[in-house]
Short mmCIF file of C-alpha atoms in Angstrom, two decimals:
data_model
loop_
_atom_site.label_atom_id
_atom_site.label_comp_id
_atom_site.label_asym_id
_atom_site.label_seq_id
_atom_site.Cartn_x
_atom_site.Cartn_y
_atom_site.Cartn_z
CA MET A 1141 0.00 0.00 0.00
CA ASN A 1142 1.41 3.34 -1.07
CA LEU A 1143 -0.13 6.01 1.14
CA PHE A 1144 0.60 8.90 -1.18
CA GLY A 1145 -0.58 6.96 -4.20
CA SER A 1146 -3.97 6.21 -2.63
CA LEU A 1147 -4.76 9.36 -0.65
CA THR A 1148 -5.51 12.84 -1.94
CA VAL A 1149 -3.64 16.04 -1.21
CA ALA A 1150 -5.95 18.96 -0.42
CA GLY A 1151 -4.03 22.16 -0.82
CA ALA A 1152 -2.45 23.02 2.51
CA LEU A 1153 1.29 22.84 3.09
CA LEU A 1154 1.01 19.42 4.75
CA GLY A 1155 -2.03 18.42 2.74
CA THR A 1156 -5.29 17.00 4.03
CA PHE A 1157 -5.35 13.20 3.92
CA LEU A 1158 -7.79 10.47 4.73
CA GLN A 1159 -6.26 8.56 7.64
CA PRO A 1160 -6.40 4.74 7.46
CA ALA A 1161 -9.00 3.32 9.83
CA VAL A 1162 -7.88 2.40 13.34
CA ALA A 1163 -9.27 -0.81 14.78
CA GLN A 1164 -11.16 -0.28 18.03
CA ALA A 1165 -10.36 -3.30 20.19
CA ALA A 1166 -8.83 -4.41 23.45
CA THR A 1167 -5.10 -3.76 23.83
CA PRO A 1168 -3.39 -6.34 21.59
CA THR A 1169 -0.72 -8.73 22.87
CA THR A 1170 2.71 -8.80 21.26
CA ARG A 1171 5.11 -11.74 21.22
CA SER A 1172 7.86 -9.79 22.95
CA LEU A 1173 8.12 -6.66 25.07
CA VAL A 1174 7.89 -3.25 23.44
CA ALA A 1175 9.81 -0.42 25.13
CA TYR A 1176 8.53 3.12 24.63
CA MET A 1177 8.67 6.61 26.09
CA ARG A 1178 5.82 8.54 27.66
CA GLY A 1179 6.12 11.79 29.57
CA GLY A 1180 9.91 11.57 29.65
CA ASP A 1181 10.05 8.07 31.14
CA ILE A 1182 10.46 4.59 29.72
CA TYR A 1183 7.92 1.79 29.93
CA VAL A 1184 7.72 -1.77 28.65
CA SER A 1185 4.62 -3.78 27.78
CA LYS A 1186 3.34 -6.81 25.92
CA GLY A 1187 -0.22 -5.56 25.94
CA ALA A 1188 -2.61 -5.68 28.89
CA THR A 1189 -0.18 -4.35 31.52
CA GLU A 1190 2.89 -2.15 31.49
CA GLN A 1191 5.94 -1.61 33.69
CA ARG A 1192 7.62 1.75 34.29
CA LEU A 1193 11.42 1.48 34.23
CA THR A 1194 12.59 5.05 34.87
CA THR A 1195 11.64 8.21 36.73
CA GLY A 1196 12.73 11.82 36.40
CA GLY A 1197 11.08 12.83 33.14
CA THR A 1198 14.25 13.21 31.01
CA ASN A 1199 14.47 9.69 29.57
CA THR A 1200 14.08 9.01 25.85
CA ARG A 1201 14.95 6.74 22.92
CA PRO A 1202 14.94 3.25 24.51
CA ARG A 1203 16.72 0.59 22.42
CA TRP A 1204 16.79 -3.13 23.23
CA SER A 1205 20.08 -5.02 23.16
CA PRO A 1206 20.34 -7.92 20.68
CA ASP A 1207 19.98 -10.50 23.47
CA GLY A 1208 16.93 -8.71 24.89
CA LYS A 1209 18.48 -8.41 28.34
CA ARG A 1210 19.38 -4.70 28.39
CA ILE A 1211 18.03 -1.38 27.20
CA ALA A 1212 20.12 1.59 26.07
CA TYR A 1213 18.49 4.98 26.47
CA LEU A 1214 19.13 8.68 26.86
CA ALA A 1215 18.78 10.39 30.24
CA GLY A 1216 19.26 14.13 30.14
CA ALA A 1217 20.82 13.70 26.65
CA GLN A 1218 23.52 11.33 27.96
CA LEU A 1219 23.83 7.64 27.13
CA TRP A 1220 22.80 5.08 29.77
CA THR A 1221 22.02 1.38 29.90
CA MET A 1222 19.85 -0.66 32.25
CA LEU A 1223 18.66 -4.22 32.61
CA ALA A 1224 15.32 -5.21 31.13
CA ASP A 1225 13.58 -4.84 34.50
CA GLY A 1226 14.92 -1.30 35.02
CA SER A 1227 17.67 -2.25 37.49
CA GLY A 1228 21.42 -1.83 37.01
CA LYS A 1229 21.30 1.66 35.53
CA ARG A 1230 24.71 2.80 34.29
CA ARG A 1231 25.85 5.98 32.55
CA LEU A 1232 28.27 5.48 29.66
CA THR A 1233 28.88 9.05 28.49
CA THR A 1234 29.09 12.58 29.76
CA ARG A 1235 29.22 13.71 26.12
CA ALA A 1236 25.86 14.74 24.70
CA ALA A 1237 24.45 11.77 22.81
CA ALA A 1238 21.56 11.08 20.48
CA GLY A 1239 19.63 8.00 19.43
CA PRO A 1240 21.73 4.96 20.48
CA SER A 1241 21.90 1.66 18.62
CA TRP A 1242 23.53 -1.66 19.62
CA SER A 1243 26.04 -3.59 17.56
CA PRO A 1244 24.61 -7.05 16.77
CA ASP A 1245 27.07 -8.75 19.15
CA GLY A 1246 25.97 -6.47 22.00
CA LYS A 1247 29.52 -5.26 22.70
CA TRP A 1248 29.17 -1.72 21.38
CA LEU A 1249 26.71 1.14 21.25
CA ALA A 1250 26.68 3.67 18.43
CA PHE A 1251 25.38 7.17 19.06
CA ALA A 1252 25.47 10.60 17.46
CA SER A 1253 27.30 13.63 18.85
CA LEU A 1254 29.32 16.64 17.69
CA SER A 1255 32.18 15.62 15.38
CA CYS A 1256 35.59 17.16 14.63
CA SER A 1257 34.03 18.74 11.50
CA GLY A 1258 31.59 20.74 13.62
CA GLY A 1259 28.55 18.80 12.41
CA PRO A 1260 26.89 15.63 13.66
CA GLY A 1261 29.11 12.57 13.84
CA VAL A 1262 28.70 8.93 14.80
CA TYR A 1263 30.66 7.39 17.66
CA ARG A 1264 30.84 3.97 19.24
CA ILE A 1265 31.49 3.10 22.87
CA SER A 1266 31.92 -0.18 24.72
CA ALA A 1267 28.72 -1.34 26.42
CA THR A 1268 30.63 -3.35 29.04
CA ALA A 1269 34.08 -1.82 29.72
CA PRO A 1270 34.50 -0.36 33.26
CA LYS A 1271 35.63 3.01 31.90
CA PRO A 1272 34.50 3.14 28.28
CA ALA A 1273 35.88 5.75 25.90
CA ALA A 1274 34.07 6.96 22.79
CA GLU A 1275 35.73 6.59 19.40
CA VAL A 1276 34.75 8.09 16.05
CA LEU A 1277 33.17 6.10 13.23
CA PHE A 1278 31.86 8.89 10.99
CA PRO A 1279 32.96 11.18 9.41
CA ARG A 1280 35.80 8.91 8.34
CA ASP A 1281 38.21 11.87 8.25
CA CYS A 1282 37.68 12.36 12.02
CA ARG A 1283 38.99 8.90 12.82
CA GLY A 1284 42.25 9.22 14.71
CA GLU A 1285 41.65 12.91 15.46
CA ASP A 1286 41.29 14.22 19.00
CA LEU A 1287 37.69 14.23 20.09
CA PRO A 1288 36.12 17.70 20.08
CA ASP A 1289 35.33 19.31 23.41
CA GLU A 1290 32.14 17.99 24.90
CA PRO A 1291 29.25 20.18 23.73
CA ALA A 1292 26.75 21.62 26.15
CA LEU A 1293 23.87 19.28 26.80
CA PRO A 1294 20.98 20.34 24.57
CA ALA A 1295 17.68 21.58 25.91
CA PRO A 1296 14.62 19.42 25.23
CA ARG A 1297 13.26 19.92 21.73
CA THR A 1298 10.27 22.22 21.42
CA GLY A 1299 8.13 23.52 18.59
CA SER A 1300 6.04 21.68 16.01
CA LEU A 1301 6.39 17.98 15.26
CA THR A 1302 8.38 18.68 12.11
CA GLU A 1303 10.70 21.07 13.96
CA ARG A 1304 11.35 18.48 16.69
CA LEU A 1305 12.03 15.69 14.22
CA ARG A 1306 14.12 17.67 11.73
CA THR A 1307 17.37 17.42 13.73
CA ASP A 1308 16.78 14.08 15.47
CA ASP A 1309 20.11 12.28 15.25
CA ALA A 1310 19.05 8.71 16.10
CA VAL A 1311 21.28 6.11 14.43
CA ALA A 1312 20.73 2.45 13.47
CA TRP A 1313 23.34 -0.34 13.35
CA SER A 1314 22.58 -2.99 10.72
CA PRO A 1315 21.93 -6.60 11.85
CA ASP A 1316 25.06 -7.82 10.03
CA GLY A 1317 27.20 -5.28 11.90
CA LYS A 1318 28.68 -3.84 8.73
CA ARG A 1319 26.68 -0.61 8.31
CA ILE A 1320 25.19 2.24 10.32
CA ALA A 1321 22.40 4.51 9.09
CA PHE A 1322 22.48 8.10 10.33
CA ARG A 1323 21.28 11.62 9.57
CA GLY A 1324 23.73 13.78 7.63
CA GLY A 1325 27.18 12.69 6.52
CA ASP A 1326 29.35 13.70 3.57
CA CYS A 1327 26.16 14.26 1.56
CA GLU A 1328 25.57 17.49 3.50
CA SER A 1329 28.24 19.12 1.34
CA ILE A 1330 25.79 18.74 -1.58
CA TYR A 1331 22.30 18.63 -0.10
CA ASP A 1332 20.46 20.65 2.50
CA ALA A 1333 19.43 17.52 4.39
CA CYS A 1334 20.19 13.85 3.85
CA LEU A 1335 20.36 10.35 5.33
CA SER A 1336 23.41 8.13 4.91
CA VAL A 1337 24.37 4.50 5.33
CA GLY A 1338 28.03 4.23 6.31
CA THR A 1339 30.32 1.20 6.20
CA VAL A 1340 31.83 0.61 9.64
CA ALA A 1341 35.04 -1.02 8.40
CA GLY A 1342 36.13 1.52 5.81
CA GLY A 1343 34.05 4.58 6.62
CA GLY A 1344 32.54 4.95 3.15
CA GLU A 1345 29.07 6.44 2.90
CA GLN A 1346 26.05 5.99 0.62
CA THR A 1347 23.28 8.60 0.43
CA VAL A 1348 19.83 6.98 0.64
CA ALA A 1349 17.65 10.11 0.97
CA ALA A 1350 18.32 13.77 0.12
CA TYR A 1351 16.48 17.10 0.10
CA GLY A 1352 17.44 20.47 -1.40
CA GLY A 1353 20.71 21.28 -3.12
CA GLY A 1354 22.16 19.48 -6.11
CA SER A 1355 19.33 18.65 -8.51
CA TYR A 1356 16.67 18.43 -5.77
CA GLN A 1357 14.14 21.26 -5.65
CA THR A 1358 12.58 20.09 -2.40
CA ARG A 1359 12.91 20.74 1.30
CA GLY A 1360 12.55 18.17 4.01
CA PHE A 1361 14.34 15.55 6.06
CA ALA A 1362 14.88 11.83 6.65
CA VAL A 1363 15.55 10.80 10.26
CA VAL A 1364 15.26 8.00 12.86
CA PRO A 1365 16.35 5.03 10.73
CA GLY A 1366 15.64 1.45 11.75
CA TRP A 1367 16.59 -1.93 10.24
CA ARG A 1368 14.45 -5.04 9.92
CA ALA A 1369 15.94 -8.01 11.79
CA ASP A 1370 17.11 -9.68 8.56
CA GLY A 1371 18.71 -6.50 7.24
CA ALA A 1372 16.64 -6.68 4.05
CA LYS A 1373 14.70 -3.47 4.78
CA LEU A 1374 15.52 -0.08 6.26
CA THR A 1375 12.86 2.35 7.44
CA TRP A 1376 13.00 6.03 8.33
CA THR A 1377 10.78 9.01 9.11
CA ALA A 1378 10.48 11.55 6.29
CA TYR A 1379 8.93 14.90 5.46
CA GLN A 1380 8.90 16.84 2.19
CA GLU A 1381 7.92 20.25 0.89
CA GLY A 1382 7.82 19.95 -2.89
CA GLU A 1383 7.98 22.37 -5.76
CA THR A 1384 4.16 22.30 -5.87
CA LYS A 1385 1.51 21.51 -3.29
CA ALA A 1386 0.92 18.19 -5.02
CA ASP A 1387 4.49 17.19 -4.14
CA ASN A 1388 4.12 17.96 -0.43
CA GLN A 1389 4.39 14.96 1.86
CA PRO A 1390 3.63 15.35 5.58
CA VAL A 1391 5.56 13.35 8.16
CA HIS A 1392 5.42 9.72 7.07
CA LEU A 1393 7.33 6.43 7.06
CA VAL A 1394 9.53 5.22 4.21
CA GLU A 1395 10.59 1.60 3.76
CA TYR A 1396 13.76 1.12 1.68
CA ASP A 1397 15.22 -1.97 0.05
CA PRO A 1398 19.05 -1.71 0.20
CA ALA A 1399 19.44 -4.30 -2.57
CA THR A 1400 17.24 -2.62 -5.18
CA ARG A 1401 17.12 0.92 -3.70
CA ALA A 1402 13.34 0.84 -4.10
CA LYS A 1403 11.31 2.97 -1.68
CA ARG A 1404 7.68 2.85 -0.62
CA THR A 1405 5.52 4.66 1.90
CA VAL A 1406 4.04 2.57 4.73
CA GLY A 1407 1.69 3.41 7.58
CA GLY A 1408 -0.42 6.53 7.85
CA VAL A 1409 -0.02 10.28 7.86
CA LEU A 1410 2.17 11.48 10.77
CA ASP A 1411 3.36 7.93 11.53
CA ARG A 1412 7.02 7.99 12.52
CA GLU A 1413 9.85 6.20 14.40
CA MET A 1414 8.97 2.67 13.28
CA ALA A 1415 10.49 -0.52 14.66
CA TYR A 1416 9.76 -3.89 13.05
CA LEU A 1417 7.79 -6.54 14.92
CA ASP A 1418 8.32 -8.99 12.04
CA THR A 1419 8.32 -8.90 8.26
CA ALA A 1420 4.61 -8.05 8.10
CA ARG A 1421 4.13 -5.58 10.98
CA GLY A 1422 5.82 -2.67 12.68
CA VAL A 1423 5.21 -0.53 15.75
CA ALA A 1424 5.28 3.18 15.04
CA THR A 1425 4.48 6.41 16.82
CA ALA A 1426 1.13 7.70 15.55
CA GLN A 1427 -1.29 10.52 16.28
CA TYR A 1428 -4.32 9.06 18.06
CA ARG A 1429 -6.87 10.38 20.55
CA GLY A 1430 -5.19 13.77 20.55
CA GLY A 1431 -1.71 12.53 21.42
CA SER A 1432 1.14 10.19 20.55
CA TRP A 1433 0.43 6.45 20.63
CA VAL A 1434 2.42 3.37 19.77
CA MET A 1435 0.47 1.86 16.90
CA ILE A 1436 0.80 -1.63 15.42
CA VAL A 1437 0.90 -1.10 11.65
CA GLY A 1438 0.32 -3.73 8.98
CA LEU A 1439 2.95 -3.16 6.30
CA ALA A 1440 1.02 -4.92 3.53
CA ASP A 1441 -2.63 -4.34 4.38
CA GLY A 1442 -2.39 -0.93 6.09
CA SER A 1443 -4.14 -2.18 9.24
CA ARG A 1444 -3.70 -0.07 12.37
CA VAL A 1445 -4.23 -1.19 15.98
CA PRO A 1446 -3.45 1.10 18.97
CA PHE A 1447 -1.08 -0.50 21.47
CA ARG A 1448 -0.05 1.97 24.19
CA SER A 1449 0.04 5.71 24.78
CA GLY A 1450 3.63 6.75 24.08
CA SER A 1451 6.27 7.14 21.40
CA GLN A 1452 9.74 5.98 20.23
CA PRO A 1453 9.01 2.23 20.29
CA SER A 1454 11.68 -0.48 20.34
CA VAL A 1455 10.97 -4.22 20.11
CA GLN A 1456 12.71 -6.77 22.33
CA PRO A 1457 14.43 -9.37 20.12
CA VAL A 1458 12.94 -12.85 20.38
CA ARG A 1459 15.46 -15.61 21.08
#
């Protein structure tokens, strides 16, 4: 189902779309725990009940470890980990961090922070060492350079949904361990905004989405990437202002095939931050009942079932 092929744009900057129907039913049950953020704290749930894992109201971007035993997250814009039940909380960085992602062997965490070039960069840090030190992965030219001074911790994002998402620097480590998807990269020397997939071993980068600059007469962004467990699909959150109103695309989800480079739109208008449940379904942040909800989205049939009030979902791997 291609959302923008089947729905009509009605003239406004973001367009007016028919939203796919949402099933009204009891809270569904998922095979494994889903972690999500609500009100600045992290919760986990399989459906009927939920467990709160943090307090303090500054906790965001939970990400399950590959073995499903730990969760990486941001607390006050610094990188922390905890056990799946919320115990054993441990800070890994004092450097401002964004959107962590685990290496598939669970030994490393990738995150975004200020690079030696002055723009966003991607680092990795040991998830287990007693005194872990961050090292640069991207930009490649920053490898071996002294780390830049630690930037001031950013204030919480404010403004409209598009303004908050536009500079979200969440990263995603591929299931084979060879690649990391991240906002920006070398492509920013050509485009106004872009999303890259970088090779961990050599540091090379491939642009998978771009807006403005070069031959593109559009504005927009592609952020918050996420891989399917088999590595055959990559998803991200996108937004576009086109040359004409007919080309405008409000916040939506893109699914990308790295082998063919084919793209398609999945989910509904304003869906974002998707994590895969399996090859047929994802959990995404959606607008529902006047707020943000984790929504179970059918990737082939467009079905939509509300799961829990919250956002930024991450799915516990099933072993």
